[in-house]
Coordinates of C-alpha atoms in Angstrom, one line a residue:
X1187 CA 93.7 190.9 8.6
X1188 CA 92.3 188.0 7.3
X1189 CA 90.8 188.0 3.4
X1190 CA 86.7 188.3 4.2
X1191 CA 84.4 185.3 2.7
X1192 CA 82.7 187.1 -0.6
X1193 CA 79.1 186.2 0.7
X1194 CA 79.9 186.8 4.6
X1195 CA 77.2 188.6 6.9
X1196 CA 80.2 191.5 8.2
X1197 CA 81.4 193.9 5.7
X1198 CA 84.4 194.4 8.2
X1199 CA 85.9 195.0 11.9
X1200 CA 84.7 197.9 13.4
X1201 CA 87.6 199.7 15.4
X1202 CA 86.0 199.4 18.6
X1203 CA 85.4 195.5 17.9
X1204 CA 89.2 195.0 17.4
X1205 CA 89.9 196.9 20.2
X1206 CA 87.8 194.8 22.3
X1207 CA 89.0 191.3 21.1
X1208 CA 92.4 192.0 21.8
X1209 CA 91.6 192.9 25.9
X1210 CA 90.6 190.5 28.3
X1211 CA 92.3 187.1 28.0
X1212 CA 93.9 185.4 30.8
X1213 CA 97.4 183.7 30.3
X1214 CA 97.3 180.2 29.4
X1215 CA 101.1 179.1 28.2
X1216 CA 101.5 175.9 29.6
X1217 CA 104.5 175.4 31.7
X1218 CA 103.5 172.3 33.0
X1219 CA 104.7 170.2 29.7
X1220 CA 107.7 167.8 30.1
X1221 CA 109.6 165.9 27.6
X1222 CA 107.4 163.4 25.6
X1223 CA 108.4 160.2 25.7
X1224 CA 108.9 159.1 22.4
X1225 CA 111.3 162.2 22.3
X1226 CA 114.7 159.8 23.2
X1227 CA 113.6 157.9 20.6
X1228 CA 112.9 160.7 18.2
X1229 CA 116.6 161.9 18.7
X1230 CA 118.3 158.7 18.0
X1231 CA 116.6 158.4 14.4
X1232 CA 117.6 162.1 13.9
X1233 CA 121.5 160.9 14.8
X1234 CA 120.8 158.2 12.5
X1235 CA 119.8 160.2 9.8
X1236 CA 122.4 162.8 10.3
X1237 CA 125.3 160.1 9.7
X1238 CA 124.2 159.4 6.6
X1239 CA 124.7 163.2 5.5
X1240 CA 127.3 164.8 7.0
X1241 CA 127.9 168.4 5.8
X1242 CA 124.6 168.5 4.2
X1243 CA 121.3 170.6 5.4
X1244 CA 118.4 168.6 5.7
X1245 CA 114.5 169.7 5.3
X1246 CA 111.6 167.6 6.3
X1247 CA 108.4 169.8 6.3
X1248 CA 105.5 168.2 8.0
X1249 CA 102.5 169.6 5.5
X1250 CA 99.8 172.0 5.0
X1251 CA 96.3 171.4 4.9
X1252 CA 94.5 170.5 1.8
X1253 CA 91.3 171.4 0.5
X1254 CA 88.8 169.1 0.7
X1255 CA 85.9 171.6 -1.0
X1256 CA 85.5 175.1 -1.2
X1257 CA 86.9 176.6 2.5
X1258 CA 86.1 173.0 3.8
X1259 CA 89.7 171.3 4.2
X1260 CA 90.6 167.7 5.0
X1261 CA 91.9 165.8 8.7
X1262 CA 95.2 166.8 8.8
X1263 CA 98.1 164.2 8.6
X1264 CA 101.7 164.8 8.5
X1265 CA 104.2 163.5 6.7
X1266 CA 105.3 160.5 8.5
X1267 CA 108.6 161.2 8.0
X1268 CA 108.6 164.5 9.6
X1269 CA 106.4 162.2 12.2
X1270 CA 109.1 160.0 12.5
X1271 CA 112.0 162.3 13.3
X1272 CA 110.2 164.4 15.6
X1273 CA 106.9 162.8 17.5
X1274 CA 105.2 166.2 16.1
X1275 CA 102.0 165.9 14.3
X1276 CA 101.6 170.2 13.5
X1277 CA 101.1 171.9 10.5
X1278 CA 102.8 173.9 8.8
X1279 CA 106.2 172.8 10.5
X1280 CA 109.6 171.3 9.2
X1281 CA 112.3 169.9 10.7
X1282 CA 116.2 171.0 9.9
X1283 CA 118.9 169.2 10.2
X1284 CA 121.9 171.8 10.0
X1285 CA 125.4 170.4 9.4
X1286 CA 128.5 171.4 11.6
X1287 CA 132.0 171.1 11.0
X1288 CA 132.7 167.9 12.7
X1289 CA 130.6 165.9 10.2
X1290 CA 127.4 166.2 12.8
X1291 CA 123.7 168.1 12.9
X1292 CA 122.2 170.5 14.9
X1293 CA 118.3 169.8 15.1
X1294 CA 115.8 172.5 15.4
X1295 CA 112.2 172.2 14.7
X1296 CA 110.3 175.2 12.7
X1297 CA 106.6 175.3 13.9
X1298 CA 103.2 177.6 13.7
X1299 CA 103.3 179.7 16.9
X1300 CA 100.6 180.9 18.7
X1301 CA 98.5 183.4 17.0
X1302 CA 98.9 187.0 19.2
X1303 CA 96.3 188.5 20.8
X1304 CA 98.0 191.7 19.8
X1305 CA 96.1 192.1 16.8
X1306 CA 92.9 190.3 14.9
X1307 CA 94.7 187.1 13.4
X1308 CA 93.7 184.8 15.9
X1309 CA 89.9 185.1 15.3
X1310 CA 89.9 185.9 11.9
X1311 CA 89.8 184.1 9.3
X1312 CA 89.5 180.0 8.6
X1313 CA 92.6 178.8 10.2
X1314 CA 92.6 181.3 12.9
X1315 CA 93.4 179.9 16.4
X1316 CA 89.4 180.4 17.7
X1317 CA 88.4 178.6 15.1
X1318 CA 90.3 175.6 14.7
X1319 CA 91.9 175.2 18.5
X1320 CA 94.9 176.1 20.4
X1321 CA 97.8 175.7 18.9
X1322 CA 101.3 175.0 20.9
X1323 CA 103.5 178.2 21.9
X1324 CA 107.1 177.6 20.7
X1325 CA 108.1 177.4 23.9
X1326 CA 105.8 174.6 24.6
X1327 CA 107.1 172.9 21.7
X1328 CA 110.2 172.7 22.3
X1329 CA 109.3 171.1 25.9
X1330 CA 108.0 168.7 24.5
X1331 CA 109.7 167.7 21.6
X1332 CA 113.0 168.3 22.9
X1333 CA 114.3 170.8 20.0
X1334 CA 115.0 174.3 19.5
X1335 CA 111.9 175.9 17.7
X1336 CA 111.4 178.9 15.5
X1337 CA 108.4 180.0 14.2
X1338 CA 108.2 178.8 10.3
X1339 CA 107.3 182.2 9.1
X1340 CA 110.5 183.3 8.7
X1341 CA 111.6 179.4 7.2
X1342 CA 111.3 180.4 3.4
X1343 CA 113.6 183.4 4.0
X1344 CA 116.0 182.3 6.2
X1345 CA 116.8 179.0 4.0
X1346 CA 116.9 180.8 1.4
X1347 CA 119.4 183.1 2.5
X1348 CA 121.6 179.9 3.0
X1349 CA 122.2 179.0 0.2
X1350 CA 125.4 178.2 0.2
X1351 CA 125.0 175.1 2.1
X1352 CA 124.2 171.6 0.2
X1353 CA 120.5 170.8 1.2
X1354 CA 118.1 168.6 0.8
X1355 CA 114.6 168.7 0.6
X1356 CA 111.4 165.6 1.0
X1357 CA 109.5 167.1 -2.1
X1358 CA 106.4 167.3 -2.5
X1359 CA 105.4 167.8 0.8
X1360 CA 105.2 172.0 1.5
X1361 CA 105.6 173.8 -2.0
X1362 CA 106.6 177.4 -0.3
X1363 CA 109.8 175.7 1.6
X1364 CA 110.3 173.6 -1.4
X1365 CA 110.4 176.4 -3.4
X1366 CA 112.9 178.4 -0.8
X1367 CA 116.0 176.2 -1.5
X1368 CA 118.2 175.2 -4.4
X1369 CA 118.1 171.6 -4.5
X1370 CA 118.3 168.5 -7.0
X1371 CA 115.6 165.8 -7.6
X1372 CA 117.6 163.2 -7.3
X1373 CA 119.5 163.7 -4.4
X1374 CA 116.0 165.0 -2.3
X1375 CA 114.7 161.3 -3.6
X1376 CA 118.0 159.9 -1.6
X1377 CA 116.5 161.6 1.5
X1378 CA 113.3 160.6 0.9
X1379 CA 114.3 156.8 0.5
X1380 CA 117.0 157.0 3.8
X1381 CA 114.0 158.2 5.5
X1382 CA 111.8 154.7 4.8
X1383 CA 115.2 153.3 5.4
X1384 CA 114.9 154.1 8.8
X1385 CA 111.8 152.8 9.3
X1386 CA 112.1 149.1 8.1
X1387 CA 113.6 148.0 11.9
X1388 CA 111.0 149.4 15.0
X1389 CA 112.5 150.3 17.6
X1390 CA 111.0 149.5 21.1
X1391 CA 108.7 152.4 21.4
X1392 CA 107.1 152.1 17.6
X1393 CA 106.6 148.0 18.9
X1394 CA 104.4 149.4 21.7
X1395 CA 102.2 151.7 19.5
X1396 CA 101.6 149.5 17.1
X1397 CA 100.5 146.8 19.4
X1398 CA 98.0 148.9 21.2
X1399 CA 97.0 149.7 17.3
X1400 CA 96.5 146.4 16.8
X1401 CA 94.7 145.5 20.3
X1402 CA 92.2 148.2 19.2
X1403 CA 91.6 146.6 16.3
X1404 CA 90.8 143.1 17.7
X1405 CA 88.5 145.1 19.5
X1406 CA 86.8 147.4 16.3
X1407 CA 86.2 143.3 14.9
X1408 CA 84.4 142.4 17.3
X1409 CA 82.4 145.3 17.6
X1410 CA 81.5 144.6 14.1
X1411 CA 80.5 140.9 14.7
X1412 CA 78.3 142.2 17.6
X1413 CA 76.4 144.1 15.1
X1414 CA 76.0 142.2 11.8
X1415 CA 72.1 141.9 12.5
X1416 CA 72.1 146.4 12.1
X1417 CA 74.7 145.5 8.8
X1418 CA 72.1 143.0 6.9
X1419 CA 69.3 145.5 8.1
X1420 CA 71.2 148.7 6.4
X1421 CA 74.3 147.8 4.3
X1422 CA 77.9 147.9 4.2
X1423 CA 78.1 151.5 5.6
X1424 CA 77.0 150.3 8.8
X1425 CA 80.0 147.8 9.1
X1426 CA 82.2 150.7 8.3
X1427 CA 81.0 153.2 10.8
X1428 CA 81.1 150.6 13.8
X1429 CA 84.9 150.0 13.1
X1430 CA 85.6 153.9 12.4
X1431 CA 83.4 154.4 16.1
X1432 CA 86.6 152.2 18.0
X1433 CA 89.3 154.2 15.7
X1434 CA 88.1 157.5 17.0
X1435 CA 87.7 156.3 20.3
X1436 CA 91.0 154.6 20.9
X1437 CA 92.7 156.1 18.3
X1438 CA 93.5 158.7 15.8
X1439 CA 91.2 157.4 13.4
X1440 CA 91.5 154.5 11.0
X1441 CA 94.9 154.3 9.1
X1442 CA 93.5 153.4 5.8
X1443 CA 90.1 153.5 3.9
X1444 CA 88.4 150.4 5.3
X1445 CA 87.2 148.0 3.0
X1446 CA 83.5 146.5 4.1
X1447 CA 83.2 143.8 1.2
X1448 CA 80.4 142.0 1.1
X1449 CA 78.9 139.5 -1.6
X1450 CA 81.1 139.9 -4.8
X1451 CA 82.5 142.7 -3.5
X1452 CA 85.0 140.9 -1.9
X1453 CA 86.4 140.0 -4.8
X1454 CA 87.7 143.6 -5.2
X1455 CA 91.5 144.2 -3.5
X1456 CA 90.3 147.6 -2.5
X1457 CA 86.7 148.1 -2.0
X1458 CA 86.0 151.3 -0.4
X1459 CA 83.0 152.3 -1.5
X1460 CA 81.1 150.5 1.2
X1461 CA 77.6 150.9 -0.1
X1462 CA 76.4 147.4 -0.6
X1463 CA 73.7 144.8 1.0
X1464 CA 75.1 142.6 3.5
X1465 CA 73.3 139.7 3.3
X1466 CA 73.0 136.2 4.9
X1467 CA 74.5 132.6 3.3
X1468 CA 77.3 135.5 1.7
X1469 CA 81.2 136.5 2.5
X1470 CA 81.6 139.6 4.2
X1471 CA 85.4 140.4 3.6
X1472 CA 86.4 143.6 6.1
X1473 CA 90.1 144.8 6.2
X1474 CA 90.5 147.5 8.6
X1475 CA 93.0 148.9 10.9
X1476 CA 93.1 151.4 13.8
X1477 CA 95.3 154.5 13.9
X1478 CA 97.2 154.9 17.5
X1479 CA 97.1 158.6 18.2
X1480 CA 100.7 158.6 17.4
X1481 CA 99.5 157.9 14.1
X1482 CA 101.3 153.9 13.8
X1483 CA 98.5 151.8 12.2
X1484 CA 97.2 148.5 12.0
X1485 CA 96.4 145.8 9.4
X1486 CA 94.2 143.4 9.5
X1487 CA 91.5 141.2 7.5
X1488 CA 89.2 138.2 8.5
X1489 CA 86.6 136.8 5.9
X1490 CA 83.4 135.9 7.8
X1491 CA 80.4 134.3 6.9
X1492 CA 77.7 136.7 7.3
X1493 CA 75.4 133.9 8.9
X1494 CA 77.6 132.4 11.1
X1495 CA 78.3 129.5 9.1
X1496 CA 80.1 128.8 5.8
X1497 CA 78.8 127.2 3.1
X1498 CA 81.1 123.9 1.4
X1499 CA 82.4 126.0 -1.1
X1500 CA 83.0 129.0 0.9
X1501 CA 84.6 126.9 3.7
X1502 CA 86.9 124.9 0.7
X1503 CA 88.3 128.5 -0.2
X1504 CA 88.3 129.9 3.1
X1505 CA 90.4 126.8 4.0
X1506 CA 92.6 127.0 1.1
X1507 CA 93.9 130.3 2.1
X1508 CA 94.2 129.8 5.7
X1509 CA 96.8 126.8 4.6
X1510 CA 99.0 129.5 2.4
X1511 CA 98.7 131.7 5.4
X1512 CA 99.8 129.5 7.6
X1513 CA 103.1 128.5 5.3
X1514 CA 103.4 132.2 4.6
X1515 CA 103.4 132.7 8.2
X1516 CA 106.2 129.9 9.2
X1517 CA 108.6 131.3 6.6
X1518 CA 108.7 134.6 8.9
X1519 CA 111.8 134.7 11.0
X1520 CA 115.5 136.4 11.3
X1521 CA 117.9 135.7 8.7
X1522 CA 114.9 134.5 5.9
X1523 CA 114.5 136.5 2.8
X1524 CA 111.6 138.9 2.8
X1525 CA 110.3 137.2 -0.3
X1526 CA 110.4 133.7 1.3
X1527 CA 107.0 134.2 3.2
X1528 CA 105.3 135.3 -0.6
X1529 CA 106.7 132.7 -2.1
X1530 CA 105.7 130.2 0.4
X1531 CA 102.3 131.1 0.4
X1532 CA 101.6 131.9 -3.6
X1533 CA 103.3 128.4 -4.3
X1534 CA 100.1 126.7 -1.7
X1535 CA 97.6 128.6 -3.3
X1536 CA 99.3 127.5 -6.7
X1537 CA 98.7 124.0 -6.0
X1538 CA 95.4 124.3 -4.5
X1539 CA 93.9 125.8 -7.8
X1540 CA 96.3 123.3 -10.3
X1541 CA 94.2 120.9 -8.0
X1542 CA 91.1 122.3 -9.0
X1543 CA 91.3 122.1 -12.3
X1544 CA 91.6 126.6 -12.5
X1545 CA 95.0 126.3 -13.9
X1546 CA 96.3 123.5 -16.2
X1547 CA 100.4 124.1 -15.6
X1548 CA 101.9 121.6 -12.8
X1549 CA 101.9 124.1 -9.5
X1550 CA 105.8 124.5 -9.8
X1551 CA 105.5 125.2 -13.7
X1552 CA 102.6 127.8 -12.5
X1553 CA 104.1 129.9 -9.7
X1554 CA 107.1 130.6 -12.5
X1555 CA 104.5 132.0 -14.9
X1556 CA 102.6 133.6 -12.3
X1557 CA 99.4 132.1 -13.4
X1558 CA 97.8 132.0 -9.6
X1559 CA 97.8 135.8 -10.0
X1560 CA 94.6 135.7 -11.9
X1561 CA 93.1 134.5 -8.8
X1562 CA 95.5 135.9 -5.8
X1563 CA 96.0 139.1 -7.3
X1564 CA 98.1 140.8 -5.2
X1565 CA 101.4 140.3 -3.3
X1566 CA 101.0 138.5 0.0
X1567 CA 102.3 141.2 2.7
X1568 CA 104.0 144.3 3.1
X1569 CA 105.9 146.3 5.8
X1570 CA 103.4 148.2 8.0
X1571 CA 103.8 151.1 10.6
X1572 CA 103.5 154.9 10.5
X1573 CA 102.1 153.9 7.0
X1574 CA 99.8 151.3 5.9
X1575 CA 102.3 150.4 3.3
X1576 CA 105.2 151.5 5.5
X1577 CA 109.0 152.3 4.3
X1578 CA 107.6 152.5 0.6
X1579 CA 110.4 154.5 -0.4
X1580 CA 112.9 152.1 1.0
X1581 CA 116.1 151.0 -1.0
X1582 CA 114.9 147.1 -2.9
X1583 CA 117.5 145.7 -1.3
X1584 CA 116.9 146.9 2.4
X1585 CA 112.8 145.9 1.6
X1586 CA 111.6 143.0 -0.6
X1587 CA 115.2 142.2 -1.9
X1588 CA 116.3 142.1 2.2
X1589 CA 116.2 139.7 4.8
X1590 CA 114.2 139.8 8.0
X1591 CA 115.7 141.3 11.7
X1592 CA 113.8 141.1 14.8
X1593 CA 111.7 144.2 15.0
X1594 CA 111.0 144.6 11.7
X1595 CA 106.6 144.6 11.8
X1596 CA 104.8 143.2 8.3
X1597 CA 101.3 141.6 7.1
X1598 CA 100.9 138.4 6.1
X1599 CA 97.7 138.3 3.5
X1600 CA 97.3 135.9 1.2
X1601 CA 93.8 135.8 -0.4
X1602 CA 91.8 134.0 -3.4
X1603 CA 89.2 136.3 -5.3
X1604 CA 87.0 134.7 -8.3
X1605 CA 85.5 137.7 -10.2
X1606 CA 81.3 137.1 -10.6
X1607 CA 82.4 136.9 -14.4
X1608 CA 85.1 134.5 -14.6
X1609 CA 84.2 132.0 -17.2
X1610 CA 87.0 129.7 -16.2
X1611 CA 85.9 128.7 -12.4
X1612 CA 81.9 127.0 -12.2
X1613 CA 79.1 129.6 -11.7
X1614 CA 79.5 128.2 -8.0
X1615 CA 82.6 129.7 -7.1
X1616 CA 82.1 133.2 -8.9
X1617 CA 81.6 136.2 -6.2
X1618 CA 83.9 134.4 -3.8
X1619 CA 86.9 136.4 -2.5
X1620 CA 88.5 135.1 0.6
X1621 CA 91.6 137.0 2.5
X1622 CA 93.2 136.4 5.8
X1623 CA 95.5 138.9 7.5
X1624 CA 97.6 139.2 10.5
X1625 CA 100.3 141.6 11.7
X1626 CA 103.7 140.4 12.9
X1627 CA 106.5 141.3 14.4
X1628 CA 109.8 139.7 13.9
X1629 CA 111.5 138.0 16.8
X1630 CA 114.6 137.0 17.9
X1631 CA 114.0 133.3 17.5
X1632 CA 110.7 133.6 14.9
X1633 CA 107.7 135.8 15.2
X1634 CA 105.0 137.1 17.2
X1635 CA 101.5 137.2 15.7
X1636 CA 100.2 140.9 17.0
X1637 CA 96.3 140.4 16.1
X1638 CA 96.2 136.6 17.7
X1639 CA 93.6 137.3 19.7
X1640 CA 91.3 137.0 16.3
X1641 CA 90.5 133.5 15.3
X1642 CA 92.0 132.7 12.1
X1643 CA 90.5 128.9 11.1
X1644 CA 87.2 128.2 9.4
X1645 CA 86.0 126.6 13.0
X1646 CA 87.2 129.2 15.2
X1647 CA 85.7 131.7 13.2
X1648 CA 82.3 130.0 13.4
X1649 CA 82.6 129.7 17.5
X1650 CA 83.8 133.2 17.3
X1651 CA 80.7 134.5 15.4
X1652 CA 78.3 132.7 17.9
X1653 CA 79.2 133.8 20.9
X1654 CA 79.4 137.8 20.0
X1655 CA 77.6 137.9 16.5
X1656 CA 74.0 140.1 16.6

């Protein structure tokens, strides 16, 4: 029986309570479930990983829940590894790769089963199947996903009791499996990084989710725009639980903290707090993306003025970086070096502020130092996916020391920020932080820009804003 809350209302379970519980309840396994179909998919990364081990067990748990406060816990979210070899998004599960003698694996999945009604464990107690939902039989489970299942309460001692195969383990991820095998740091880092390995290239079912990801995200901006009038009335918070209203209906939710940045606060990279006025003749400065319910996320960021209309300055910024974006953006094809689309873009925003008088190095002499960083801050993109930052455990040279391949998915997101107490740029420019951001997808002859149906220029932004703004 589940441990009772110190302070709770029932000292305990009356016999004839228990007895009563466990009678009565109609049978509702679901035999209707069929294959999922990111399943094929699912299998050829597992093939993938398995020839990169041969004769070696591999575990990828999926997580626990976390404490948020007290008995309260946080959303769960799997490891996106575990995500990414399976489709499965439950707790408390881990997949296993076990080696056979001809170099191969054999895949089975272990998962939570069912609670029974054979006893008081599925209405006792916080995680109890009454009180948090349904959970899949492991017969379902294996429907579905296409794997053998076993329930994971016998997963600490049965790998344990094997320990005489090499395994491997994603640390970090569920400490009672972690602590149930013998395994080295180093080489459970090598799984760790051959997982984000995987990852780098989408394959045609990933491109599908994250477009819809994106497409719902187009869609959370506008909603935003719609309702800047309730954002200058309220604050920042308003902005933020618009966007959040499209990510829970579309989606899973949002696949990172969104930033609402208005004012000055645009000038912070990641501004989460989302607490501030919103106010006319300022910058608001929202990055936000949707999470598919098969958890691949979007990216994006558009700088708007919040009354419809920038001001010179504002526009000479905003303008600035939509040029480095745009040479950023035409260095993205097959066969260029990941770095070429940073470099291109840094190296325009280097010469727009040499031009300005903000840095006193030619432009070449300056991108060597890296003296637009005081300004740019930040790199100018990044692999997305079933992360935000996706595949950040890659190998260098498979990431930012690599070259592009069609189907390979990154941001482009070049941005200028001048702190309110930067000394070196006129009073007239401090508060201003401009960034641009699009997701796209490599192509076989170039790129495809996923969140086009956003206006990107000054101009088209301004139309934009008049037709849906509030």
């Amino acid at each position: 029986m589940a441990k009772g809350r110190k302070n709770g209302l029932y000292a305990g379970i009356s016999e004839e309570l228990s007895a009563l519980m466990r009678t009565g309840w109609a049978e509702t396994e679901r035999r209707e479930l069929t294959l999922e179909e990111q399943a094929p998919y699912a299998a050829a990364r597992r093939a993938a990983l398995s020839a990169r081990f041969p004769g070696e067990r591999l575990v990828i748990p999926s997580g626990n829940l976390k404490v948020r406060s007290n008995d309260d816990t946080y959303p769960f979210r799997p490891y996106s590894g575990y995500v990414h070899m399976t489709g499965d998004q439950a707790r408390d599960g881990a997949l296993v790769l076990e080696p056979r003698a001809d170099g191969g694996h054999d895949a089975y999945c272990y998962q939570l089963p069912r609670d029974s009604r054979d006893d008081n464990e599925f209405w006792t107690g916080a995680t109890a199947e009454l009180w948090m939902g349904r959970r899949r039989s492991l017969a379902e489970a294996q429907r579905v996903l296409g794997l053998p299942c076993r329930d994971v309460r016998t997963a600490a001692g049965e790998l344990a009791a094997a320990s005489g195969t090499p395994t491997r383990i994603v640390r970090g991820i569920d400490p009672s499996l972690e602590a149930a095998v013998a395994t080295e740091a180093e080489r459970d880092a090598e799984l760790e990084e051959a997982l984000s390995d995987l990852r780098v290239v989408k394959d045609e079912w990933e491109i599908k989710e994250i477009r819809a990801a994106v497409d719902s995200t187009v869609r959370g901006f506008t909603d935003v725009v719609g309702e800047l009038s309730r954002a200058i009335a309220t604050s920042e918070r308003w902005i933020e639980g618009t966007f959040f209203r499209r990510a829970r209906l579309e989606g899973n939710a949002v696949g990172y903290g969104t930033i609402c940045a208005a004012g000055e606060h645009a000038t912070i990279m990641h501004w989460t707090d989302n607490d501030g006025p919103v106010r006319a003749g300022e910058l608001l400065l929202l990055d936000a993306g949707v999470e598919s319910r098969t958890l691949y996320t979007a990216d994006v960021t558009r700088t708007l003025p919040i009354g419809g209309t920038f001001t010179p300055i504002q526009r000479r910024v905003y303008d600035a970086v939509y040029e480095a974006q745009e040479a950023g953006m035409a260095a993205v094809k097959p066969g260029a070096a990941y770095r070429d689309f940073h470099e291109a873009a840094q190296r325009s925003l280097a010469a727009r502020l040499v031009e300005w008088g903000f840095i006193d190095e030619p432009a070449d002499r300056a991108y060597e130092l890296g003296l637009q960083r005081r300004f740019t801050m930040a790199g100018t993109g990044h692999m997305l996916g079933l992360d935000v930052h996706d595949c950040a455990q890659a190998r260098t040279e498979e990431y930012v020391d690599g070259v592009l391949e069609p189907g390979m998915v990154l941001t482009v997101e070049p941005g200028l920020y001048f702190q309110p107490d930067d000394l070196t740029v006129p009073q007239e420019w401090r508060g201003i932080g401009v960034r641009i951001e699009d997701d796209l997808l490599v192509t076989a002859d170039g790129h495809e820009n996923l969140s086009a149906g956003l206006p990107r220029s000054a101009d088209e932004v301004e139309a934009w804003m008049a037709r849906f703004a509030g």
